[in-house]
Short mmCIF file of C-alpha atoms and ligand atoms in Angstrom, two decimals:
data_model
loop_
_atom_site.label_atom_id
_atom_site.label_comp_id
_atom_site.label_asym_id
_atom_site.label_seq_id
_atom_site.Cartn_x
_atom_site.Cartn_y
_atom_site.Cartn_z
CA UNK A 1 8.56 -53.16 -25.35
CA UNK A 2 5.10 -52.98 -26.90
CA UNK A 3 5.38 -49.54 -27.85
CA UNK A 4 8.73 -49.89 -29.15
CA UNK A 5 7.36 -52.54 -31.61
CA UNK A 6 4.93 -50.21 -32.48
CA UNK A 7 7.11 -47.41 -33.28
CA UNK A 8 9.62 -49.58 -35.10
CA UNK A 9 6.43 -50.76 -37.21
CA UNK A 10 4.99 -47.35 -38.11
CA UNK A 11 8.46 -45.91 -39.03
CA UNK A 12 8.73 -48.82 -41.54
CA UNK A 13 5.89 -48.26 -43.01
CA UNK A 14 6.34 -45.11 -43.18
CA UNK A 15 9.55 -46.16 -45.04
CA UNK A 16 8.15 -49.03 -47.39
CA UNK A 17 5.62 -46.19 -48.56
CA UNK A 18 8.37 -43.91 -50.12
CA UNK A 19 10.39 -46.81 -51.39
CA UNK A 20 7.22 -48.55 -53.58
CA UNK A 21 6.16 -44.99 -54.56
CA UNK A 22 10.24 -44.42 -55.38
CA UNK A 23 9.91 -47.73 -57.38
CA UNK A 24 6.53 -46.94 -59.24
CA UNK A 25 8.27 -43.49 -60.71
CA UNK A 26 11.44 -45.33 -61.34
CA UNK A 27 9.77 -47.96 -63.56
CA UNK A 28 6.94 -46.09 -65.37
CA UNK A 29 7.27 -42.18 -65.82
CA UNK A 30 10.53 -42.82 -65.53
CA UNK A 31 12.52 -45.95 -67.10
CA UNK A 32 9.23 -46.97 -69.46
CA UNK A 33 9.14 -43.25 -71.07
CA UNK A 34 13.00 -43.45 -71.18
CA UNK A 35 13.25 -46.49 -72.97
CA UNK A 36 10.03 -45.20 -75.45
CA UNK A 37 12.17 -42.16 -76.26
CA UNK A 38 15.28 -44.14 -76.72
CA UNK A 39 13.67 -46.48 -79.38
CA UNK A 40 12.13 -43.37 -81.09
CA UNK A 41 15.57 -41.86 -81.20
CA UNK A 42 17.36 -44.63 -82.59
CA UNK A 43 14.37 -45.81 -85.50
CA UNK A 44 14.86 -42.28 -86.39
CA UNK A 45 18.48 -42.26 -85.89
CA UNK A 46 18.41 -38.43 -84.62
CA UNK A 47 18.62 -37.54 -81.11
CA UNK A 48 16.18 -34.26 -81.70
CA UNK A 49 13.20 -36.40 -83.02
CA UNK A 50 12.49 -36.53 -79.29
CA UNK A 51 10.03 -33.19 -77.98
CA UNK A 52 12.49 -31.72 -75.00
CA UNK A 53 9.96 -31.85 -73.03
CA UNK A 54 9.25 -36.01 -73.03
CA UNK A 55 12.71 -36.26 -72.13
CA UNK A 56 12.98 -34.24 -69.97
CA UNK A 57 9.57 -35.59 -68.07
CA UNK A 58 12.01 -39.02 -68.06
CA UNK A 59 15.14 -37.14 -66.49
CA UNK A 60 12.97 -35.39 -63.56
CA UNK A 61 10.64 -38.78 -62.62
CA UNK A 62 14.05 -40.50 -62.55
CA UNK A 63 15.61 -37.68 -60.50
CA UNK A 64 13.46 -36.74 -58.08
CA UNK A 65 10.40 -39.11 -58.23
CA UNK A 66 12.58 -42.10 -58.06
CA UNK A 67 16.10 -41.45 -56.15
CA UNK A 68 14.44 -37.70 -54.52
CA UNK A 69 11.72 -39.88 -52.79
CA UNK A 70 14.23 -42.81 -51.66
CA UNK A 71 16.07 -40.35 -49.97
CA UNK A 72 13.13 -38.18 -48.41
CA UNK A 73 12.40 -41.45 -47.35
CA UNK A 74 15.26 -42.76 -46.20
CA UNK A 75 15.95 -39.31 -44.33
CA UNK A 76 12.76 -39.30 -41.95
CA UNK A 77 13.55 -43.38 -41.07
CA UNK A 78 17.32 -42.43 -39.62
CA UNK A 79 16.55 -38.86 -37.95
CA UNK A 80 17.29 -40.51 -34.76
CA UNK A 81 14.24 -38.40 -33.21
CA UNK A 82 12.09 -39.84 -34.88
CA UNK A 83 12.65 -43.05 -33.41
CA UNK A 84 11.16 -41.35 -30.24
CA UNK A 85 7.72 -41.16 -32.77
CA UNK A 86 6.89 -37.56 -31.72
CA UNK A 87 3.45 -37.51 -33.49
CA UNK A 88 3.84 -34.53 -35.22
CA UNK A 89 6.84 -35.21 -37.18
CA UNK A 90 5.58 -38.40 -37.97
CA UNK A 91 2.83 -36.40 -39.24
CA UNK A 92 5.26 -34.13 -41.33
CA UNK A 93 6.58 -37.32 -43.26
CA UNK A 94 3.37 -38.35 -44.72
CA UNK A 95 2.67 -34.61 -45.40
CA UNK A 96 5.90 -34.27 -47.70
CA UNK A 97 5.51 -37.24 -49.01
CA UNK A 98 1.97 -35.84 -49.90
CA UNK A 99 2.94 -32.99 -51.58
CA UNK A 100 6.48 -34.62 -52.89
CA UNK A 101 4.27 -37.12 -55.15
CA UNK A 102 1.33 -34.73 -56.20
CA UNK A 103 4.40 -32.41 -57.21
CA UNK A 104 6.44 -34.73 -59.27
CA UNK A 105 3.00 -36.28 -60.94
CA UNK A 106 1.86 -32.83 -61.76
CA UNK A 107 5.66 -32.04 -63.49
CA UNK A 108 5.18 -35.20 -65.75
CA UNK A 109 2.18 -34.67 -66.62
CA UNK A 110 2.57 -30.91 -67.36
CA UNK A 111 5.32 -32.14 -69.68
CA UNK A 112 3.92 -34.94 -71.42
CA UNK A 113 0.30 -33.51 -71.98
CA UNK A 114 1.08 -29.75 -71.56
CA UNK A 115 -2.60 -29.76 -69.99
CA UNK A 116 -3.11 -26.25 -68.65
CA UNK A 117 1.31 -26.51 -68.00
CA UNK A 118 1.27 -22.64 -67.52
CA UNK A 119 -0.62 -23.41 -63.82
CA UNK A 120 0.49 -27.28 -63.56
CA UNK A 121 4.24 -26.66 -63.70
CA UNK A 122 5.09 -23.76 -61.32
CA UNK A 123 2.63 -25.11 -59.05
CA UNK A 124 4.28 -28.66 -59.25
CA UNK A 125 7.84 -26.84 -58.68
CA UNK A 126 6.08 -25.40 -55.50
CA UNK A 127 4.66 -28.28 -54.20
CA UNK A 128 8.06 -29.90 -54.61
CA UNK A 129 9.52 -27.28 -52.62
CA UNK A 130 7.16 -27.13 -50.00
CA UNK A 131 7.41 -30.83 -49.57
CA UNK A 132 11.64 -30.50 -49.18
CA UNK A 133 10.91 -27.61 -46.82
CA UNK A 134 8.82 -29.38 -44.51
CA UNK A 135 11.32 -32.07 -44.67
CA UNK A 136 14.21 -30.05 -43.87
CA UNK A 137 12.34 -28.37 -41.16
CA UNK A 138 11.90 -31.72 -39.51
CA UNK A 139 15.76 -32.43 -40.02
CA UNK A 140 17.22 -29.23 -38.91
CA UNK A 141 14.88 -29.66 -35.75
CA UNK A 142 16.62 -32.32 -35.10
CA UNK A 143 19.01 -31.80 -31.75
CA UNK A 144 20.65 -34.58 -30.21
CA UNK A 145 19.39 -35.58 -26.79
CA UNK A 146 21.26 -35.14 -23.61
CA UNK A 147 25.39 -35.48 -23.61
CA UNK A 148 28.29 -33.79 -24.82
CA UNK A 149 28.23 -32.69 -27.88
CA UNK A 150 30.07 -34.02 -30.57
CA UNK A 151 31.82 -32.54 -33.35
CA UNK A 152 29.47 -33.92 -36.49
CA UNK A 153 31.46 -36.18 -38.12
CA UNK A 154 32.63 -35.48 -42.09
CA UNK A 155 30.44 -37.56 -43.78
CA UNK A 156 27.68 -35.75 -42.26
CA UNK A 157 28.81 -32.74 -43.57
CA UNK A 158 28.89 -34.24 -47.42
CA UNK A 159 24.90 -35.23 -46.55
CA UNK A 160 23.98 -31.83 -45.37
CA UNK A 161 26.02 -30.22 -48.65
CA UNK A 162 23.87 -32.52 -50.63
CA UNK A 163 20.69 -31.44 -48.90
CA UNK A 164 21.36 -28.16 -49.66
CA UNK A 165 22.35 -28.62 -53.32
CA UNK A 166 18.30 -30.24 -53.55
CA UNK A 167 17.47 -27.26 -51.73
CA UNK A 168 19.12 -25.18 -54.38
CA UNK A 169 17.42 -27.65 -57.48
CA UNK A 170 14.26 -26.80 -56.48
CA UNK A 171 14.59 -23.57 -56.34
CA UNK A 172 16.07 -23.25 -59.97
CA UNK A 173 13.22 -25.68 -60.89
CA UNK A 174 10.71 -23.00 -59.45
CA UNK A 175 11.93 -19.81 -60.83
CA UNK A 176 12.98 -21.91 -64.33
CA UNK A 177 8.62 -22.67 -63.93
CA UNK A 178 7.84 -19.71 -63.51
CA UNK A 179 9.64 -17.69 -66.58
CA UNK A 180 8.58 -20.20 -68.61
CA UNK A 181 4.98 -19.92 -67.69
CA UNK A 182 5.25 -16.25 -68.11
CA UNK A 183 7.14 -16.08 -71.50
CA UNK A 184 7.47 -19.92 -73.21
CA UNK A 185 5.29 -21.12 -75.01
CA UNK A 186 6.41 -24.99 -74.32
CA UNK A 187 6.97 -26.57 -70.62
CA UNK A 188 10.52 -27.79 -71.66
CA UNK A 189 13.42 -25.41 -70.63
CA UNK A 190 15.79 -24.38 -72.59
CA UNK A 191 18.77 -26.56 -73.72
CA UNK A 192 21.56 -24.53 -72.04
CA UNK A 193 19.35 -23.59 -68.57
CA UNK A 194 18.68 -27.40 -68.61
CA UNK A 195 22.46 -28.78 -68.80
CA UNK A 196 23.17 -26.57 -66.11
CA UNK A 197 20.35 -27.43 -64.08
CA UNK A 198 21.22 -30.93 -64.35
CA UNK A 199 25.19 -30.59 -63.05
CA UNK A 200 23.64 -29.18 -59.61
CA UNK A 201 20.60 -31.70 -59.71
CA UNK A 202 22.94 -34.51 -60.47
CA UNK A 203 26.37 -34.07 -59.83
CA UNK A 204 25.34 -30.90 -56.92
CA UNK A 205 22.63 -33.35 -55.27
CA UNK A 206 22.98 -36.95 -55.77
CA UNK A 207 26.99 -37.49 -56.32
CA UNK A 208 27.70 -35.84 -52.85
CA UNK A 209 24.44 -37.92 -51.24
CA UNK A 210 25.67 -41.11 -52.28
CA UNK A 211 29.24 -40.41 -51.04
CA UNK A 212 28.26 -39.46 -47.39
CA UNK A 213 25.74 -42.82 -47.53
CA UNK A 214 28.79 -44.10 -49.00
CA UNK A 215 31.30 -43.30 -46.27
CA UNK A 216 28.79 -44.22 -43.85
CA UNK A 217 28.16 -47.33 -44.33
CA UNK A 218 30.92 -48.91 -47.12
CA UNK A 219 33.57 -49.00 -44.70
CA UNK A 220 31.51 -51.88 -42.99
CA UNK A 221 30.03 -53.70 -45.65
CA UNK A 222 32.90 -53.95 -47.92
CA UNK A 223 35.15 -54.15 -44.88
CA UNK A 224 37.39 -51.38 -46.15
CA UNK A 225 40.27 -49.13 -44.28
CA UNK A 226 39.55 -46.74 -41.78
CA UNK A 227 38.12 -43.59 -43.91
CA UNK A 228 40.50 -40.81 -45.14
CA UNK A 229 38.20 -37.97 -43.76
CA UNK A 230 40.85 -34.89 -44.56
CA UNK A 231 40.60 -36.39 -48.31
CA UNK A 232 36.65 -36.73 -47.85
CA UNK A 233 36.43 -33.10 -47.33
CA UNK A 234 38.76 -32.49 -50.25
CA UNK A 235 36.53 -34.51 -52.66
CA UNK A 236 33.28 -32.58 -51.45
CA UNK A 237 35.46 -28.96 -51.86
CA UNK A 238 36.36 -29.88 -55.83
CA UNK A 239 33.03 -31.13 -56.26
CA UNK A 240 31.51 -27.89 -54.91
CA UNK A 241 34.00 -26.31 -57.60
CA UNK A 242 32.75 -27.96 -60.33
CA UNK A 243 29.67 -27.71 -59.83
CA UNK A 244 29.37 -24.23 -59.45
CA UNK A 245 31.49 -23.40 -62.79
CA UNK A 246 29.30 -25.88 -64.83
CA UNK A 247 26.83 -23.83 -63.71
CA UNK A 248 28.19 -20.88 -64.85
CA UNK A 249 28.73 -22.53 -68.15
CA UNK A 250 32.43 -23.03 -67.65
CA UNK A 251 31.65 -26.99 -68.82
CA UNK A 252 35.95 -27.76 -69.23
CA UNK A 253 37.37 -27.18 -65.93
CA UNK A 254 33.46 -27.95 -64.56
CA UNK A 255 34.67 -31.20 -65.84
CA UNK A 256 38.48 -31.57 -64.45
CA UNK A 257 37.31 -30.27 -61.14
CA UNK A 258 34.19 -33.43 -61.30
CA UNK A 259 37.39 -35.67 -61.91
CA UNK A 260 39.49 -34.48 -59.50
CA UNK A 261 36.66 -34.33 -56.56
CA UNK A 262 35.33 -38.18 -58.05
CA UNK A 263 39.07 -39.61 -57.89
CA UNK A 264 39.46 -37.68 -53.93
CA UNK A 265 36.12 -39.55 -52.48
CA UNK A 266 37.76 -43.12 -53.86
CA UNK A 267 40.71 -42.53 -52.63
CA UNK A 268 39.05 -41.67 -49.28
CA UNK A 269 36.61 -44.32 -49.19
CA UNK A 270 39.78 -46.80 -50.07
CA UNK A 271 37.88 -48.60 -52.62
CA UNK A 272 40.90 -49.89 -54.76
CA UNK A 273 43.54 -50.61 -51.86
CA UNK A 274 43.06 -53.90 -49.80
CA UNK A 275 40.13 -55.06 -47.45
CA UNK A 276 40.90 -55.00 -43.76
CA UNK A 277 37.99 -57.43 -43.33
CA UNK A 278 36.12 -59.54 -44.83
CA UNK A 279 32.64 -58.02 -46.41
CA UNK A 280 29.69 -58.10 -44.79
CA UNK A 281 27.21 -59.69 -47.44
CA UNK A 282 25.44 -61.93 -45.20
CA UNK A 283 21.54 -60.99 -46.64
CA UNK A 284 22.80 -59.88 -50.54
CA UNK A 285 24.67 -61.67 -52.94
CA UNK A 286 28.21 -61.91 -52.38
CA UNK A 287 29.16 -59.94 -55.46
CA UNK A 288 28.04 -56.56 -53.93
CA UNK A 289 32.15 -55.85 -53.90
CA UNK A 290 32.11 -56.06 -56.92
CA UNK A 291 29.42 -54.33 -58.45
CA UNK A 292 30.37 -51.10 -55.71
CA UNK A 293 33.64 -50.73 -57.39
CA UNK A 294 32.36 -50.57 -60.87
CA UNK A 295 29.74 -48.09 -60.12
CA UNK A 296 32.40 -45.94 -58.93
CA UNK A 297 34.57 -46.60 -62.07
CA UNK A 298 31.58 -45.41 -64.09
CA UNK A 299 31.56 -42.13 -61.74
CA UNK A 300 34.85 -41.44 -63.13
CA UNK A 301 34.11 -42.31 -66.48
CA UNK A 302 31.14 -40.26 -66.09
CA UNK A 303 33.33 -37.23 -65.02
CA UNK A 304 36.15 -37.95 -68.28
CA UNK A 305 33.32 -37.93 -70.22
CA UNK A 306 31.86 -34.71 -69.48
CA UNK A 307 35.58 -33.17 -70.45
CA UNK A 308 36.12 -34.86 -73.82
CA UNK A 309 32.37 -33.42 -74.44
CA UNK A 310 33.63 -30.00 -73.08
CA UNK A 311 36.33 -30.09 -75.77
CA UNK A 312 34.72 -31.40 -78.84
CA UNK A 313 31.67 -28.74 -78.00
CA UNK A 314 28.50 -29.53 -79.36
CA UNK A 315 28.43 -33.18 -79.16
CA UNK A 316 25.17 -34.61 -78.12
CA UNK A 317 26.10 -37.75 -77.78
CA UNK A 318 29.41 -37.71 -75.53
CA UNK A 319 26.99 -35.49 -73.03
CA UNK A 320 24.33 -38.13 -72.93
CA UNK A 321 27.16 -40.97 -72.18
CA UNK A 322 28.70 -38.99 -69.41
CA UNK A 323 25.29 -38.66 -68.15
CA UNK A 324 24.01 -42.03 -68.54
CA UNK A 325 27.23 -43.27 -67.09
CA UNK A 326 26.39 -41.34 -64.33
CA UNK A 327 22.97 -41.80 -63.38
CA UNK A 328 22.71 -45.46 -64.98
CA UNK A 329 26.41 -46.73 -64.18
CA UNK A 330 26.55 -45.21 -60.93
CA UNK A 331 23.30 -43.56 -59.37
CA UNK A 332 21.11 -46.52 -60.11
CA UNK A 333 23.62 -49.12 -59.46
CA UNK A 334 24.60 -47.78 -56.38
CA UNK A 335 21.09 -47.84 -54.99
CA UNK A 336 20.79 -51.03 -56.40
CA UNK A 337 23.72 -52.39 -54.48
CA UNK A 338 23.46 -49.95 -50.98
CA UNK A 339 19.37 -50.58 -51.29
CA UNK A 340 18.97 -54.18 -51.50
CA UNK A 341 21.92 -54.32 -48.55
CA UNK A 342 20.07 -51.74 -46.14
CA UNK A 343 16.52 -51.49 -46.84
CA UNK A 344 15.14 -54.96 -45.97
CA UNK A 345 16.32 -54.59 -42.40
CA UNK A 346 15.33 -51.10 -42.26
CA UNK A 347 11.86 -52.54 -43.12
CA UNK A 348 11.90 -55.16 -40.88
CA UNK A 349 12.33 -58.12 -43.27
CA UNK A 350 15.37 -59.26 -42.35
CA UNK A 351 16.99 -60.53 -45.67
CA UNK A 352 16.74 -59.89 -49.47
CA UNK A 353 13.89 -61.84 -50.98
CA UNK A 354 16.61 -63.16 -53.95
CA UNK A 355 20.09 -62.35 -54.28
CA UNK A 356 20.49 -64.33 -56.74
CA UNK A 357 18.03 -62.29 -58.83
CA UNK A 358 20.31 -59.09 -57.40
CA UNK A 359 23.22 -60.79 -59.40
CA UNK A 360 21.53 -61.24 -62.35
CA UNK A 361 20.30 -58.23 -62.06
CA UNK A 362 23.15 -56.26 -61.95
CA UNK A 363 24.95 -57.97 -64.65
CA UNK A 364 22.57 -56.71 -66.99
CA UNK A 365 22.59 -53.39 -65.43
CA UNK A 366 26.00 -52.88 -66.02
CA UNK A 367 25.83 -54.48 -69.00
CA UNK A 368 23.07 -52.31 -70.59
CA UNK A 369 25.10 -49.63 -69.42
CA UNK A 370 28.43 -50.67 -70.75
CA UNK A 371 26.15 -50.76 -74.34
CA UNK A 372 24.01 -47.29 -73.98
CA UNK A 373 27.46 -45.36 -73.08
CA UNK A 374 29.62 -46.60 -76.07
CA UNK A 375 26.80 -47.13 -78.66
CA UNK A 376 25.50 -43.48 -77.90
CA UNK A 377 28.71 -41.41 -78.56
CA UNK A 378 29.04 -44.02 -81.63
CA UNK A 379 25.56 -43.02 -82.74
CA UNK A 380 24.66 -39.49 -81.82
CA UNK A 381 28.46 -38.52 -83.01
CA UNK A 382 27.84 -40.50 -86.22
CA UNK A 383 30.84 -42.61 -85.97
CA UNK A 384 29.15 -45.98 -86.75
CA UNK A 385 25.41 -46.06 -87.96
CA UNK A 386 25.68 -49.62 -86.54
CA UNK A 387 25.08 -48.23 -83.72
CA UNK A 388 21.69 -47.31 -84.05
CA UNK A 389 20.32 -50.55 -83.75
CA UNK A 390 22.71 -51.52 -80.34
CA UNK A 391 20.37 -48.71 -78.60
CA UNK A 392 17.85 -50.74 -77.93
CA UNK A 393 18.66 -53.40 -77.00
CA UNK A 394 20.48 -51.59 -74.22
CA UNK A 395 17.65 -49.78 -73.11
CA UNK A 396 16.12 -53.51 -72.93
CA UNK A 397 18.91 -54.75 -71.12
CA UNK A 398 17.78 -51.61 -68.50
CA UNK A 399 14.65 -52.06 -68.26
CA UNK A 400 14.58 -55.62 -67.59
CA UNK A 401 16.92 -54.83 -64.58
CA UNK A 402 15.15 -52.06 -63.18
CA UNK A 403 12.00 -54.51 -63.36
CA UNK A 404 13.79 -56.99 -61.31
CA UNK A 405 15.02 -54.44 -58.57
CA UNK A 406 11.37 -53.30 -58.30
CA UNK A 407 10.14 -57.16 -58.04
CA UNK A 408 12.87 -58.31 -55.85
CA UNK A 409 12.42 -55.15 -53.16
CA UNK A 410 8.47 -55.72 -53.44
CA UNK A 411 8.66 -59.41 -52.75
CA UNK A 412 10.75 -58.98 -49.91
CA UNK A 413 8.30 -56.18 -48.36
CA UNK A 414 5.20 -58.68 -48.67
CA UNK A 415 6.86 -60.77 -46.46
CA UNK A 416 5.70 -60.91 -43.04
CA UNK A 417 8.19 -58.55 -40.66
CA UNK A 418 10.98 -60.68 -38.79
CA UNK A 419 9.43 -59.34 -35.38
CA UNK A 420 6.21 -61.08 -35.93
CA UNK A 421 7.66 -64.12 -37.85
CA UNK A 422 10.18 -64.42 -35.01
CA UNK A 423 7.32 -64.47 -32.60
CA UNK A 424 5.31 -66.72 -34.57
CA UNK A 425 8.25 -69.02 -34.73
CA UNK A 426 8.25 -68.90 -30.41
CA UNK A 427 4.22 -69.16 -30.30
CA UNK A 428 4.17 -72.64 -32.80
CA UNK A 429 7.59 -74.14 -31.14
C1 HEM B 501 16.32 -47.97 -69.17
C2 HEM B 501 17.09 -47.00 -68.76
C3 HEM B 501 17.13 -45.61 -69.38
C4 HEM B 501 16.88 -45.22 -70.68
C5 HEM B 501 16.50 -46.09 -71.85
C6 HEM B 501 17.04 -43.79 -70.74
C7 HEM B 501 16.87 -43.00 -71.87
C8 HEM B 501 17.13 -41.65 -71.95
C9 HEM B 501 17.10 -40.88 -73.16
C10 HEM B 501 16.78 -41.41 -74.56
C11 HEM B 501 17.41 -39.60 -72.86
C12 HEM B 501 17.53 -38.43 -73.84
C13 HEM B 501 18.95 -37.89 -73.96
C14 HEM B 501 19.90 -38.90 -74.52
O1 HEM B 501 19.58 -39.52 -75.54
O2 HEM B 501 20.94 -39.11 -73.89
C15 HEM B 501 17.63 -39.56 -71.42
C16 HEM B 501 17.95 -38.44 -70.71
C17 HEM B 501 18.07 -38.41 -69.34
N1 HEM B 501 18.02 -39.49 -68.47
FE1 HEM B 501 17.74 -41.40 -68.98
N2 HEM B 501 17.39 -43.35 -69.49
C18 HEM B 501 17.46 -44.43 -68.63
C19 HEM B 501 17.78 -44.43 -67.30
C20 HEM B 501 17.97 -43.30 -66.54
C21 HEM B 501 18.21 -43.27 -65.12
C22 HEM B 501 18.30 -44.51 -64.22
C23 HEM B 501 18.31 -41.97 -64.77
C24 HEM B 501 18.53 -41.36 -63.41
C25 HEM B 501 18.65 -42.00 -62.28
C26 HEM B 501 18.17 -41.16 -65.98
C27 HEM B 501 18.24 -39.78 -66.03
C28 HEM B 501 18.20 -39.03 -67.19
C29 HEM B 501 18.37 -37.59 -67.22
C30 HEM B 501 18.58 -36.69 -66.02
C31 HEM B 501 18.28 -37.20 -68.56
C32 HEM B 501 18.37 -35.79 -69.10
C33 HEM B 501 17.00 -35.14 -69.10
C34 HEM B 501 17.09 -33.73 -69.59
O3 HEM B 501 17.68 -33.51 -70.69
O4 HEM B 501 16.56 -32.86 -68.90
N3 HEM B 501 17.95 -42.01 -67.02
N4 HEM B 501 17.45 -40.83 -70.89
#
């Protein structure tokens, strides 16, 4: 019993570590330099007053140092064999995370100083890599113990394609690093390498990620219908499609093939048709619903987006909305949502510190969101100078709810664990 107090203990941890470290990228290199670039867009009113580089230091800290490390993180706490605490791949975790953080530092800092970037950003790239490999190596290890077994189940499947679409990031990241430090003479790659790096970091990586979690664990919480695997498998096929045309720079039916494989996983998830149960929101705010459903109508926004920018062509500003209405409108808010439901227990605290704070926060999420997506294709596009001046105030709008994520998830991990409190509780009664 002792020891598996112990082990539950060191695993979270273990997982609190990657989730403040997730946070602390999230909120400085990542959201504070977003929000700094934002305001020197808009007082400038051009989106190229920004050095490449600065932005994209914001784009990879949000990326990989914030949502990459959550789910390193959140990968070593649920490979069931590590529940057994084998030492060494205990060991492993802190290792990656190790590298993982001196990697993504080293890439912001190569960007935003350009310090000696010719040595700083392959090797970051390389300690990134390293850091995934060890991490996948400890996955792929992983066998189940004793039994039949059984057939992995489709949602596994989407997690694994997402795995290997970070696999495949990184490695673009490393050989991008490299050329550049070869023949560049900035740290910022090009425009056109960078957009399609992006569809296979974002919409490769992430999108599929959060649809296995998704699948996983929706289903319960939102007390959905039984999951439409066949139409599961479809979604992750057209996704796959898309992702590997945008890569090869064919951005309109990149786009339509996005759509397609966005509008397969709801309709396999079930979001839109009638609960079977009621919702599990016992330690979040009751809204969490809610705020699920939108995030996924921002993924298909996102996705619409991306083909009215593949038609008009060059048109900053409808790229940056389907992007934003991606990663704001539906990455963050879905770790928002997902986190503050799952990682409290995970780390042994029991419930969310606030939830009201996780409503309030999420209105002005989506709110901020709602205002960066339409005032940035008004602005960029020069349809409405008006504009201008609505872009910060949405970047304020996201800031001040990424803050309160950060404080709410920190509060609730300086809380005593439930184990001990529950055995205070039985020592004092
Ligand atoms: C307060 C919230 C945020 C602000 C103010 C902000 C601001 C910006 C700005 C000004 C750009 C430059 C391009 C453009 O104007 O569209 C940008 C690009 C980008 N942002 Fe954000 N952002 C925020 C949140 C996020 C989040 C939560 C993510 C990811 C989870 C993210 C990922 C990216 C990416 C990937 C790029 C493209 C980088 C590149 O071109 O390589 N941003 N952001």
């Amino acid at each position: 019993m002792d020891r598996a107090i112990a082990r539950e203990q060191a695993l979270s941890r273990l997982l609190m570590t990657y989730i403040v470290t997730g946070l602390v990228f999230m909120l400085l290199p990542g959201t504070f330099l977003g929000v700094w670039n934002l305001i020197r867009i808009s007082s400038r009113e051009a989106a190229e007053s920004v050095s490449p580089a600065w932005i994209q230091a914001h784009g990879h800290a949000q990326l990989f140092g914030w949502v990459g490390t959550f789910i390193l993180g959140i990968g070593y706490y649920s490979i069931p064999k590590l529940r057994k605490l084998k030492p060494l791949v205990l060991w492993s975790a802190w290792l990656t995370w190790a590298l993982w953080v001196a990697g993504v530092t080293m890439r912001w800092f190569s960007n935003i100083d350009a310090w000696h970037w010719r040595v700083a950003l392959p090797l970051s790239a390389a300690l990134e890599l390293a850091a995934f490999l060890i991490f996948f190596q400890a996955v792929a290890s992983h066998r189940s113990s004793g039994g039949s077994a059984k057939p992995a189940e489709p949602w596994i499947f989407v997690v694994i394609v997402a795995t290997l679409a970070l696999l495949a990031s990184l490695l673009l990241n490393l050989g991008a690093s490299f050329q550049l430090a070869l023949h560049a003479d900035s740290p910022a790659f090009p425009h056109l390498f960078d957009q399609r790096y992006l569809i296979v970091s974002t919409w490769g990586f992430i999108v599929p990620m959060v649809w296995g979690f998704s699948a996983r664990w929706l289903p319960v919480f939102l007390g959905l219908r039984p999951l439409r695997n066949s139409f599961l498998l479809f979604s992750l096929a057209f996704n796959i499609l898309g992702v590997v045309l945008g890569f090869l720079e064919h951005f309109l039916a990149a786009g339509i093939f996005l759509l397609l494989g966005a509008a397969m996983a709801v309709a396999a998830i079930r979001f839109f048709e009638p609960a079977a149960k009621p919702a599990k929101t016992l330690n979040v705010h009751r809204s969490l619903p809610v705020f699920i459903r939108i995030a996924y109508g921002w993924l298909l926004i996102a996705a619409a987006l991306s083909i009215w920018a593949a038609l008009v062509g060059s048109a900053p500003g409808i790229w940056g909305a389907s992007r934003h209405a991606l990663t704001v409108g539906f990455i963050a808010a879905m770790i928002f949502c997902v986190g503050q439901r799952i990682l409290p227990s995970f780390c042994g605290k029991g419930v969310l510190w606030s939830p009201r704070l996780m409503l309030a926060m999420l209105i002005l999420l989506m709110s901020g969101c709602t205002l960066r997506v339409a005032s940035e294709i008004l602005a960029y596009q020069r349809y409405a100078t008006w504009a201008w001046n609505v872009l910060p105030v949405s970047a304020l709008f996201e800031l001040t709810a990424v803050a309160l994520f950060a404080i709410n998830l920190t509060v609730t991990f300086a809380r005593p664990p439930v184990i001990l409190a529950s055995a205070l509780t039985m020592t004092t009664e």
